[in-house]
PDB file of C-alpha atoms in Angstrom:
ATOM      1  CA  UNK A   1     -40.424 -17.569 -12.264  1.00 48.00           C
ATOM      2  CA  UNK A   2     -43.273 -15.252 -13.304  1.00 44.00           C
ATOM      3  CA  UNK A   3     -44.733 -18.024 -15.480  1.00 49.00           C
ATOM      4  CA  UNK A   4     -44.690 -20.290 -12.443  1.00 53.00           C
ATOM      5  CA  UNK A   5     -46.566 -17.641 -10.440  1.00 46.00           C
ATOM      6  CA  UNK A   6     -49.202 -17.342 -13.162  1.00 50.00           C
ATOM      7  CA  UNK A   7     -50.170 -20.972 -12.613  1.00 53.00           C
ATOM      8  CA  UNK A   8     -50.733 -20.477  -8.864  1.00 50.00           C
ATOM      9  CA  UNK A   9     -53.858 -19.384  -7.070  1.00 53.00           C
ATOM     10  CA  UNK A  10     -54.062 -15.784  -5.884  1.00 52.00           C
ATOM     11  CA  UNK A  11     -53.210 -16.613  -2.253  1.00 53.00           C
ATOM     12  CA  UNK A  12     -50.256 -18.751  -3.215  1.00 62.00           C
ATOM     13  CA  UNK A  13     -49.049 -16.125  -5.650  1.00 56.00           C
ATOM     14  CA  UNK A  14     -49.074 -13.415  -3.003  1.00 56.00           C
ATOM     15  CA  UNK A  15     -47.291 -15.601  -0.467  1.00 62.00           C
ATOM     16  CA  UNK A  16     -44.722 -16.739  -3.031  1.00 61.00           C
ATOM     17  CA  UNK A  17     -44.100 -13.205  -4.261  1.00 60.00           C
ATOM     18  CA  UNK A  18     -43.624 -11.797  -0.769  1.00 64.00           C
ATOM     19  CA  UNK A  19     -41.374 -14.726   0.101  1.00 67.00           C
ATOM     20  CA  UNK A  20     -39.138 -14.041  -2.905  1.00 66.00           C
ATOM     21  CA  UNK A  21     -38.997 -10.330  -2.110  1.00 66.00           C
ATOM     22  CA  UNK A  22     -37.903 -11.078   1.456  1.00 69.00           C
ATOM     23  CA  UNK A  23     -35.351 -13.654   0.280  1.00 73.00           C
ATOM     24  CA  UNK A  24     -33.936 -11.213  -2.291  1.00 67.00           C
ATOM     25  CA  UNK A  25     -33.468  -8.514   0.321  1.00 70.00           C
ATOM     26  CA  UNK A  26     -31.878 -11.003   2.743  1.00 74.00           C
ATOM     27  CA  UNK A  27     -29.455 -12.127   0.041  1.00 74.00           C
ATOM     28  CA  UNK A  28     -28.673  -8.510  -0.795  1.00 70.00           C
ATOM     29  CA  UNK A  29     -28.079  -7.705   2.870  1.00 72.00           C
ATOM     30  CA  UNK A  30     -25.744 -10.687   3.298  1.00 75.00           C
ATOM     31  CA  UNK A  31     -23.803  -9.751   0.160  1.00 73.00           C
ATOM     32  CA  UNK A  32     -23.471  -6.143   1.330  1.00 72.00           C
ATOM     33  CA  UNK A  33     -22.217  -7.220   4.762  1.00 72.00           C
ATOM     34  CA  UNK A  34     -19.674  -9.648   3.271  1.00 75.00           C
ATOM     35  CA  UNK A  35     -18.525  -7.059   0.738  1.00 70.00           C
ATOM     36  CA  UNK A  36     -18.154  -4.356   3.389  1.00 71.00           C
ATOM     37  CA  UNK A  37     -16.114  -6.682   5.627  1.00 71.00           C
ATOM     38  CA  UNK A  38     -13.857  -7.520   2.669  1.00 69.00           C
ATOM     39  CA  UNK A  39     -13.499  -3.872   1.646  1.00 64.00           C
ATOM     40  CA  UNK A  40     -12.664  -2.690   5.170  1.00 64.00           C
ATOM     41  CA  UNK A  41     -10.170  -5.521   5.659  1.00 66.00           C
ATOM     42  CA  UNK A  42      -8.525  -5.016   2.274  1.00 63.00           C
ATOM     43  CA  UNK A  43      -8.452  -1.240   2.681  1.00 59.00           C
ATOM     44  CA  UNK A  44      -6.666  -1.676   6.010  1.00 61.00           C
ATOM     45  CA  UNK A  45      -4.208  -3.968   4.243  1.00 60.00           C
ATOM     46  CA  UNK A  46      -3.565  -1.335   1.571  1.00 57.00           C
ATOM     47  CA  UNK A  47      -2.866   1.277   4.241  1.00 57.00           C
ATOM     48  CA  UNK A  48      -0.701  -0.918   6.487  1.00 55.00           C
ATOM     49  CA  UNK A  49       1.253  -2.809   3.828  1.00 63.00           C
ATOM     50  CA  UNK A  50       1.527  -0.320   0.979  1.00 60.00           C
ATOM     51  CA  UNK A  51       0.449   3.273   1.727  1.00 59.00           C
ATOM     52  CA  UNK A  52       2.166   3.866   5.084  1.00 62.00           C
ATOM     53  CA  UNK A  53       5.416   2.104   4.032  1.00 70.00           C
ATOM     54  CA  UNK A  54       5.683   4.439   1.046  1.00 76.00           C
ATOM     55  CA  UNK A  55       6.160   7.295   3.494  1.00 82.00           C
ATOM     56  CA  UNK A  56       8.734   5.243   5.413  1.00 86.00           C
ATOM     57  CA  UNK A  57      10.617   4.431   2.210  1.00 90.00           C
ATOM     58  CA  UNK A  58      10.708   8.129   1.307  1.00 89.00           C
ATOM     59  CA  UNK A  59      12.090   8.901   4.779  1.00 92.00           C
ATOM     60  CA  UNK A  60      14.734   6.171   4.386  1.00 93.00           C
ATOM     61  CA  UNK A  61      15.795   7.749   1.095  1.00 94.00           C
ATOM     62  CA  UNK A  62      16.040  11.092   2.861  1.00 95.00           C
ATOM     63  CA  UNK A  63      18.173   9.608   5.670  1.00 95.00           C
ATOM     64  CA  UNK A  64      20.476   8.004   3.090  1.00 96.00           C
ATOM     65  CA  UNK A  65      20.901  11.429   1.487  1.00 95.00           C
ATOM     66  CA  UNK A  66      21.699  12.892   4.921  1.00 96.00           C
ATOM     67  CA  UNK A  67      24.382  10.229   5.450  1.00 96.00           C
ATOM     68  CA  UNK A  68      26.003  11.178   2.147  1.00 95.00           C
ATOM     69  CA  UNK A  69      25.697  14.903   2.866  1.00 94.00           C
ATOM     70  CA  UNK A  70      27.276  14.606   6.323  1.00 95.00           C
ATOM     71  CA  UNK A  71      30.110  12.522   4.873  1.00 95.00           C
ATOM     72  CA  UNK A  72      30.780  15.276   2.357  1.00 93.00           C
ATOM     73  CA  UNK A  73      30.819  17.831   5.164  1.00 92.00           C
ATOM     74  CA  UNK A  74      33.180  15.700   7.248  1.00 92.00           C
ATOM     75  CA  UNK A  75      35.784  15.405   4.501  1.00 92.00           C
ATOM     76  CA  UNK A  76      35.210  18.914   3.161  1.00 88.00           C
ATOM     77  CA  UNK A  77      35.550  21.151   6.233  1.00 88.00           C
ATOM     78  CA  UNK A  78      38.958  22.321   7.445  1.00 84.00           C
ATOM     79  CA  UNK A  79      37.816  23.060  11.003  1.00 88.00           C
ATOM     80  CA  UNK A  80      37.909  20.432  13.756  1.00 89.00           C
ATOM     81  CA  UNK A  81      34.742  21.885  15.259  1.00 91.00           C
ATOM     82  CA  UNK A  82      32.769  21.576  12.030  1.00 91.00           C
ATOM     83  CA  UNK A  83      34.248  18.165  11.274  1.00 91.00           C
ATOM     84  CA  UNK A  84      33.083  16.842  14.650  1.00 92.00           C
ATOM     85  CA  UNK A  85      29.622  18.306  14.112  1.00 94.00           C
ATOM     86  CA  UNK A  86      29.399  16.597  10.736  1.00 94.00           C
ATOM     87  CA  UNK A  87      30.530  13.290  12.231  1.00 94.00           C
ATOM     88  CA  UNK A  88      27.769  13.518  14.840  1.00 94.00           C
ATOM     89  CA  UNK A  89      25.203  14.238  12.139  1.00 95.00           C
ATOM     90  CA  UNK A  90      26.625  11.346  10.151  1.00 96.00           C
ATOM     91  CA  UNK A  91      26.169   8.878  13.022  1.00 95.00           C
ATOM     92  CA  UNK A  92      22.661  10.165  13.706  1.00 96.00           C
ATOM     93  CA  UNK A  93      21.683   9.787  10.047  1.00 96.00           C
ATOM     94  CA  UNK A  94      22.985   6.198  10.000  1.00 96.00           C
ATOM     95  CA  UNK A  95      20.961   5.325  13.113  1.00 96.00           C
ATOM     96  CA  UNK A  96      17.854   6.896  11.609  1.00 96.00           C
ATOM     97  CA  UNK A  97      18.316   4.996   8.358  1.00 97.00           C
ATOM     98  CA  UNK A  98      18.824   1.666  10.138  1.00 96.00           C
ATOM     99  CA  UNK A  99      15.745   2.222  12.321  1.00 95.00           C
ATOM    100  CA  UNK A 100      13.576   3.175   9.363  1.00 94.00           C
ATOM    101  CA  UNK A 101      14.702   0.160   7.344  1.00 94.00           C
ATOM    102  CA  UNK A 102      13.657  -2.115  10.216  1.00 94.00           C
ATOM    103  CA  UNK A 103      10.268  -0.392  10.314  1.00 90.00           C
ATOM    104  CA  UNK A 104       9.863  -1.040   6.603  1.00 90.00           C
ATOM    105  CA  UNK A 105      11.004  -4.655   6.906  1.00 91.00           C
ATOM    106  CA  UNK A 106       8.073  -5.542   9.186  1.00 87.00           C
ATOM    107  CA  UNK A 107       5.593  -4.465   6.487  1.00 84.00           C
ATOM    108  CA  UNK A 108       7.126  -6.488   3.666  1.00 85.00           C
ATOM    109  CA  UNK A 109       4.878  -9.531   3.135  1.00 80.00           C
ATOM    110  CA  UNK A 110       5.334 -10.200  -0.581  1.00 82.00           C
ATOM    111  CA  UNK A 111       8.162 -12.163  -2.182  1.00 88.00           C
ATOM    112  CA  UNK A 112       9.163  -9.137  -4.261  1.00 87.00           C
ATOM    113  CA  UNK A 113       9.255  -6.912  -1.197  1.00 87.00           C
ATOM    114  CA  UNK A 114      11.424  -9.315   0.790  1.00 91.00           C
ATOM    115  CA  UNK A 115      13.817  -9.770  -2.124  1.00 93.00           C
ATOM    116  CA  UNK A 116      14.079  -6.005  -2.461  1.00 92.00           C
ATOM    117  CA  UNK A 117      14.847  -5.680   1.261  1.00 94.00           C
ATOM    118  CA  UNK A 118      17.709  -8.167   0.821  1.00 95.00           C
ATOM    119  CA  UNK A 119      19.040  -6.058  -2.055  1.00 96.00           C
ATOM    120  CA  UNK A 120      18.821  -2.933   0.132  1.00 96.00           C
ATOM    121  CA  UNK A 121      20.691  -4.678   2.968  1.00 96.00           C
ATOM    122  CA  UNK A 122      23.459  -5.693   0.564  1.00 97.00           C
ATOM    123  CA  UNK A 123      23.737  -2.231  -1.015  1.00 97.00           C
ATOM    124  CA  UNK A 124      23.708  -0.522   2.410  1.00 97.00           C
ATOM    125  CA  UNK A 125      26.437  -2.830   3.752  1.00 96.00           C
ATOM    126  CA  UNK A 126      28.663  -2.152   0.745  1.00 96.00           C
ATOM    127  CA  UNK A 127      28.030   1.584   1.004  1.00 97.00           C
ATOM    128  CA  UNK A 128      28.902   1.728   4.708  1.00 96.00           C
ATOM    129  CA  UNK A 129      32.157  -0.171   4.220  1.00 96.00           C
ATOM    130  CA  UNK A 130      33.504   2.472   1.862  1.00 96.00           C
ATOM    131  CA  UNK A 131      31.830   5.293   3.790  1.00 96.00           C
ATOM    132  CA  UNK A 132      33.679   4.317   6.981  1.00 94.00           C
ATOM    133  CA  UNK A 133      36.999   4.374   5.134  1.00 94.00           C
ATOM    134  CA  UNK A 134      36.206   7.788   3.661  1.00 95.00           C
ATOM    135  CA  UNK A 135      35.367   9.159   7.121  1.00 94.00           C
ATOM    136  CA  UNK A 136      38.562   7.723   8.622  1.00 92.00           C
ATOM    137  CA  UNK A 137      40.677   9.291   5.901  1.00 91.00           C
ATOM    138  CA  UNK A 138      38.857  12.585   5.544  1.00 89.00           C
ATOM    139  CA  UNK A 139      37.917  13.542   9.125  1.00 89.00           C
ATOM    140  CA  UNK A 140      41.028  15.675   9.401  1.00 89.00           C
ATOM    141  CA  UNK A 141      42.365  19.143   8.722  1.00 87.00           C
ATOM    142  CA  UNK A 142      45.193  17.637   6.680  1.00 88.00           C
ATOM    143  CA  UNK A 143      44.609  18.850   3.126  1.00 87.00           C
ATOM    144  CA  UNK A 144      46.266  15.873   1.438  1.00 88.00           C
ATOM    145  CA  UNK A 145      44.202  13.278   3.335  1.00 90.00           C
ATOM    146  CA  UNK A 146      41.053  15.316   2.840  1.00 89.00           C
ATOM    147  CA  UNK A 147      41.615  15.454  -0.924  1.00 91.00           C
ATOM    148  CA  UNK A 148      42.279  11.708  -0.994  1.00 92.00           C
ATOM    149  CA  UNK A 149      39.012  11.072   0.858  1.00 91.00           C
ATOM    150  CA  UNK A 150      37.111  13.382  -1.491  1.00 92.00           C
ATOM    151  CA  UNK A 151      38.487  11.524  -4.505  1.00 93.00           C
ATOM    152  CA  UNK A 152      37.453   8.234  -2.902  1.00 94.00           C
ATOM    153  CA  UNK A 153      33.960   9.646  -2.380  1.00 92.00           C
ATOM    154  CA  UNK A 154      33.682  10.503  -6.052  1.00 92.00           C
ATOM    155  CA  UNK A 155      35.277   7.343  -7.479  1.00 95.00           C
ATOM    156  CA  UNK A 156      34.047   4.631  -5.092  1.00 95.00           C
ATOM    157  CA  UNK A 157      31.352   5.900  -2.738  1.00 95.00           C
ATOM    158  CA  UNK A 158      29.171   7.679  -5.307  1.00 95.00           C
ATOM    159  CA  UNK A 159      28.457   4.482  -7.321  1.00 96.00           C
ATOM    160  CA  UNK A 160      27.556   2.658  -4.098  1.00 96.00           C
ATOM    161  CA  UNK A 161      25.150   5.435  -3.170  1.00 96.00           C
ATOM    162  CA  UNK A 162      23.522   5.236  -6.589  1.00 96.00           C
ATOM    163  CA  UNK A 163      23.132   1.468  -6.150  1.00 96.00           C
ATOM    164  CA  UNK A 164      21.521   1.970  -2.731  1.00 96.00           C
ATOM    165  CA  UNK A 165      19.212   4.683  -4.046  1.00 95.00           C
ATOM    166  CA  UNK A 166      18.196   2.420  -6.928  1.00 96.00           C
ATOM    167  CA  UNK A 167      17.155  -0.396  -4.567  1.00 95.00           C
ATOM    168  CA  UNK A 168      15.098   2.033  -2.469  1.00 94.00           C
ATOM    169  CA  UNK A 169      13.383   3.404  -5.570  1.00 92.00           C
ATOM    170  CA  UNK A 170      12.703  -0.151  -6.724  1.00 92.00           C
ATOM    171  CA  UNK A 171      11.057  -0.943  -3.390  1.00 91.00           C
ATOM    172  CA  UNK A 172       8.946   2.201  -3.697  1.00 88.00           C
ATOM    173  CA  UNK A 173       7.893   1.171  -7.206  1.00 86.00           C
ATOM    174  CA  UNK A 174       6.903  -2.308  -6.013  1.00 85.00           C
ATOM    175  CA  UNK A 175       4.881  -0.870  -3.158  1.00 82.00           C
ATOM    176  CA  UNK A 176       3.053   1.573  -5.411  1.00 78.00           C
ATOM    177  CA  UNK A 177       2.296  -1.201  -7.913  1.00 74.00           C
ATOM    178  CA  UNK A 178       1.007  -3.594  -5.240  1.00 74.00           C
ATOM    179  CA  UNK A 179      -1.052  -0.842  -3.652  1.00 70.00           C
ATOM    180  CA  UNK A 180      -2.646   0.008  -7.002  1.00 68.00           C
ATOM    181  CA  UNK A 181      -3.456  -3.677  -7.581  1.00 70.00           C
ATOM    182  CA  UNK A 182      -5.220  -3.924  -4.229  1.00 69.00           C
ATOM    183  CA  UNK A 183      -7.095  -0.707  -4.967  1.00 69.00           C
ATOM    184  CA  UNK A 184      -8.342  -2.145  -8.267  1.00 67.00           C
ATOM    185  CA  UNK A 185      -9.539  -5.274  -6.435  1.00 71.00           C
ATOM    186  CA  UNK A 186     -11.583  -3.112  -4.071  1.00 68.00           C
ATOM    187  CA  UNK A 187     -13.067  -1.219  -7.022  1.00 70.00           C
ATOM    188  CA  UNK A 188     -14.007  -4.511  -8.728  1.00 73.00           C
ATOM    189  CA  UNK A 189     -15.767  -5.712  -5.571  1.00 70.00           C
ATOM    190  CA  UNK A 190     -17.708  -2.444  -5.417  1.00 72.00           C
ATOM    191  CA  UNK A 191     -18.735  -2.744  -9.074  1.00 76.00           C
ATOM    192  CA  UNK A 192     -19.866  -6.357  -8.591  1.00 74.00           C
ATOM    193  CA  UNK A 193     -21.821  -5.307  -5.512  1.00 72.00           C
ATOM    194  CA  UNK A 194     -23.552  -2.541  -7.470  1.00 74.00           C
ATOM    195  CA  UNK A 195     -24.435  -4.929 -10.328  1.00 75.00           C
ATOM    196  CA  UNK A 196     -25.817  -7.565  -7.953  1.00 72.00           C
ATOM    197  CA  UNK A 197     -27.803  -4.936  -6.070  1.00 70.00           C
ATOM    198  CA  UNK A 198     -29.221  -3.625  -9.343  1.00 72.00           C
ATOM    199  CA  UNK A 199     -30.245  -7.113 -10.513  1.00 71.00           C
ATOM    200  CA  UNK A 200     -31.873  -8.000  -7.204  1.00 66.00           C
ATOM    201  CA  UNK A 201     -33.670  -4.670  -7.118  1.00 67.00           C
ATOM    202  CA  UNK A 202     -35.084  -5.261 -10.601  1.00 67.00           C
ATOM    203  CA  UNK A 203     -36.133  -8.768  -9.643  1.00 65.00           C
ATOM    204  CA  UNK A 204     -37.881  -7.456  -6.549  1.00 61.00           C
ATOM    205  CA  UNK A 205     -39.553  -4.732  -8.610  1.00 62.00           C
ATOM    206  CA  UNK A 206     -40.979  -7.327 -10.991  1.00 59.00           C
ATOM    207  CA  UNK A 207     -42.304  -9.373  -8.091  1.00 58.00           C
ATOM    208  CA  UNK A 208     -43.762  -6.276  -6.457  1.00 58.00           C
ATOM    209  CA  UNK A 209     -45.445  -5.376  -9.711  1.00 59.00           C
ATOM    210  CA  UNK A 210     -46.887  -8.868  -9.955  1.00 55.00           C
ATOM    211  CA  UNK A 211     -48.140  -8.607  -6.364  1.00 57.00           C
ATOM    212  CA  UNK A 212     -49.734  -5.241  -7.098  1.00 56.00           C
ATOM    213  CA  UNK A 213     -51.570  -6.631 -10.106  1.00 54.00           C
ATOM    214  CA  UNK A 214     -52.812  -9.567  -8.034  1.00 51.00           C
ATOM    215  CA  UNK A 215     -54.036  -7.273  -5.275  1.00 50.00           C
ATOM    216  CA  UNK A 216     -55.838  -5.044  -7.795  1.00 51.00           C
ATOM    217  CA  UNK A 217     -57.453  -8.057  -9.401  1.00 50.00           C
ATOM    218  CA  UNK A 218     -58.455  -9.458  -5.999  1.00 49.00           C
ATOM    219  CA  UNK A 219     -60.060  -6.161  -4.964  1.00 50.00           C
ATOM    220  CA  UNK A 220     -62.097  -6.073  -8.158  1.00 54.00           C
ATOM    221  CA  UNK A 221     -63.347  -9.623  -7.656  1.00 54.00           C
ATOM    222  CA  UNK A 222     -64.552  -9.035  -4.099  1.00 50.00           C
ATOM    223  CA  UNK A 223     -66.511  -5.887  -5.004  1.00 51.00           C
TER     224      UNK A 223
END
């Protein structure tokens, strides 16, 4: 482009140089605006679809642990008062878990996330089936029934809890991985934007330098 400018008259060269400088800055401005819109939109996506749900998943894991803990208390206490308190906590923990899972479900947009939610639903259903039986057997002051329920917790309910916990951890892992991928995409866009800005700035600097030389030469000729 500089060779092309060398062949032009001084007036044309100045006009052409200024025109290219203006065009370069307009292109840079457009690229910056587009990049910023993309970054803001994608950053919002990262927060809504990956970052915030990670907190919800952690809370769901905590509620699942509370369900198990209250079941243990229900079948372990030998006082009707404490047993009833544990049953109330148990029901509350189940409601909290169900509500949190539904909150998480609305944020799952990927195939992997939806498949993981199906696995969680299946594991939770299987866990609750045995959990209900354990509560029915163990919510009593009868030592024999309580021991039977405790054995059932260890032999049958514990593996179901581990399966449920595994699906929740898998969902957390998927969310973290997807979130990191989106973060890398944002970083790539920023790097590309910096490179383009640098190239356009250098191009404009060369044109400005050419304009300056032309102006100096023109001033000398008119003296």
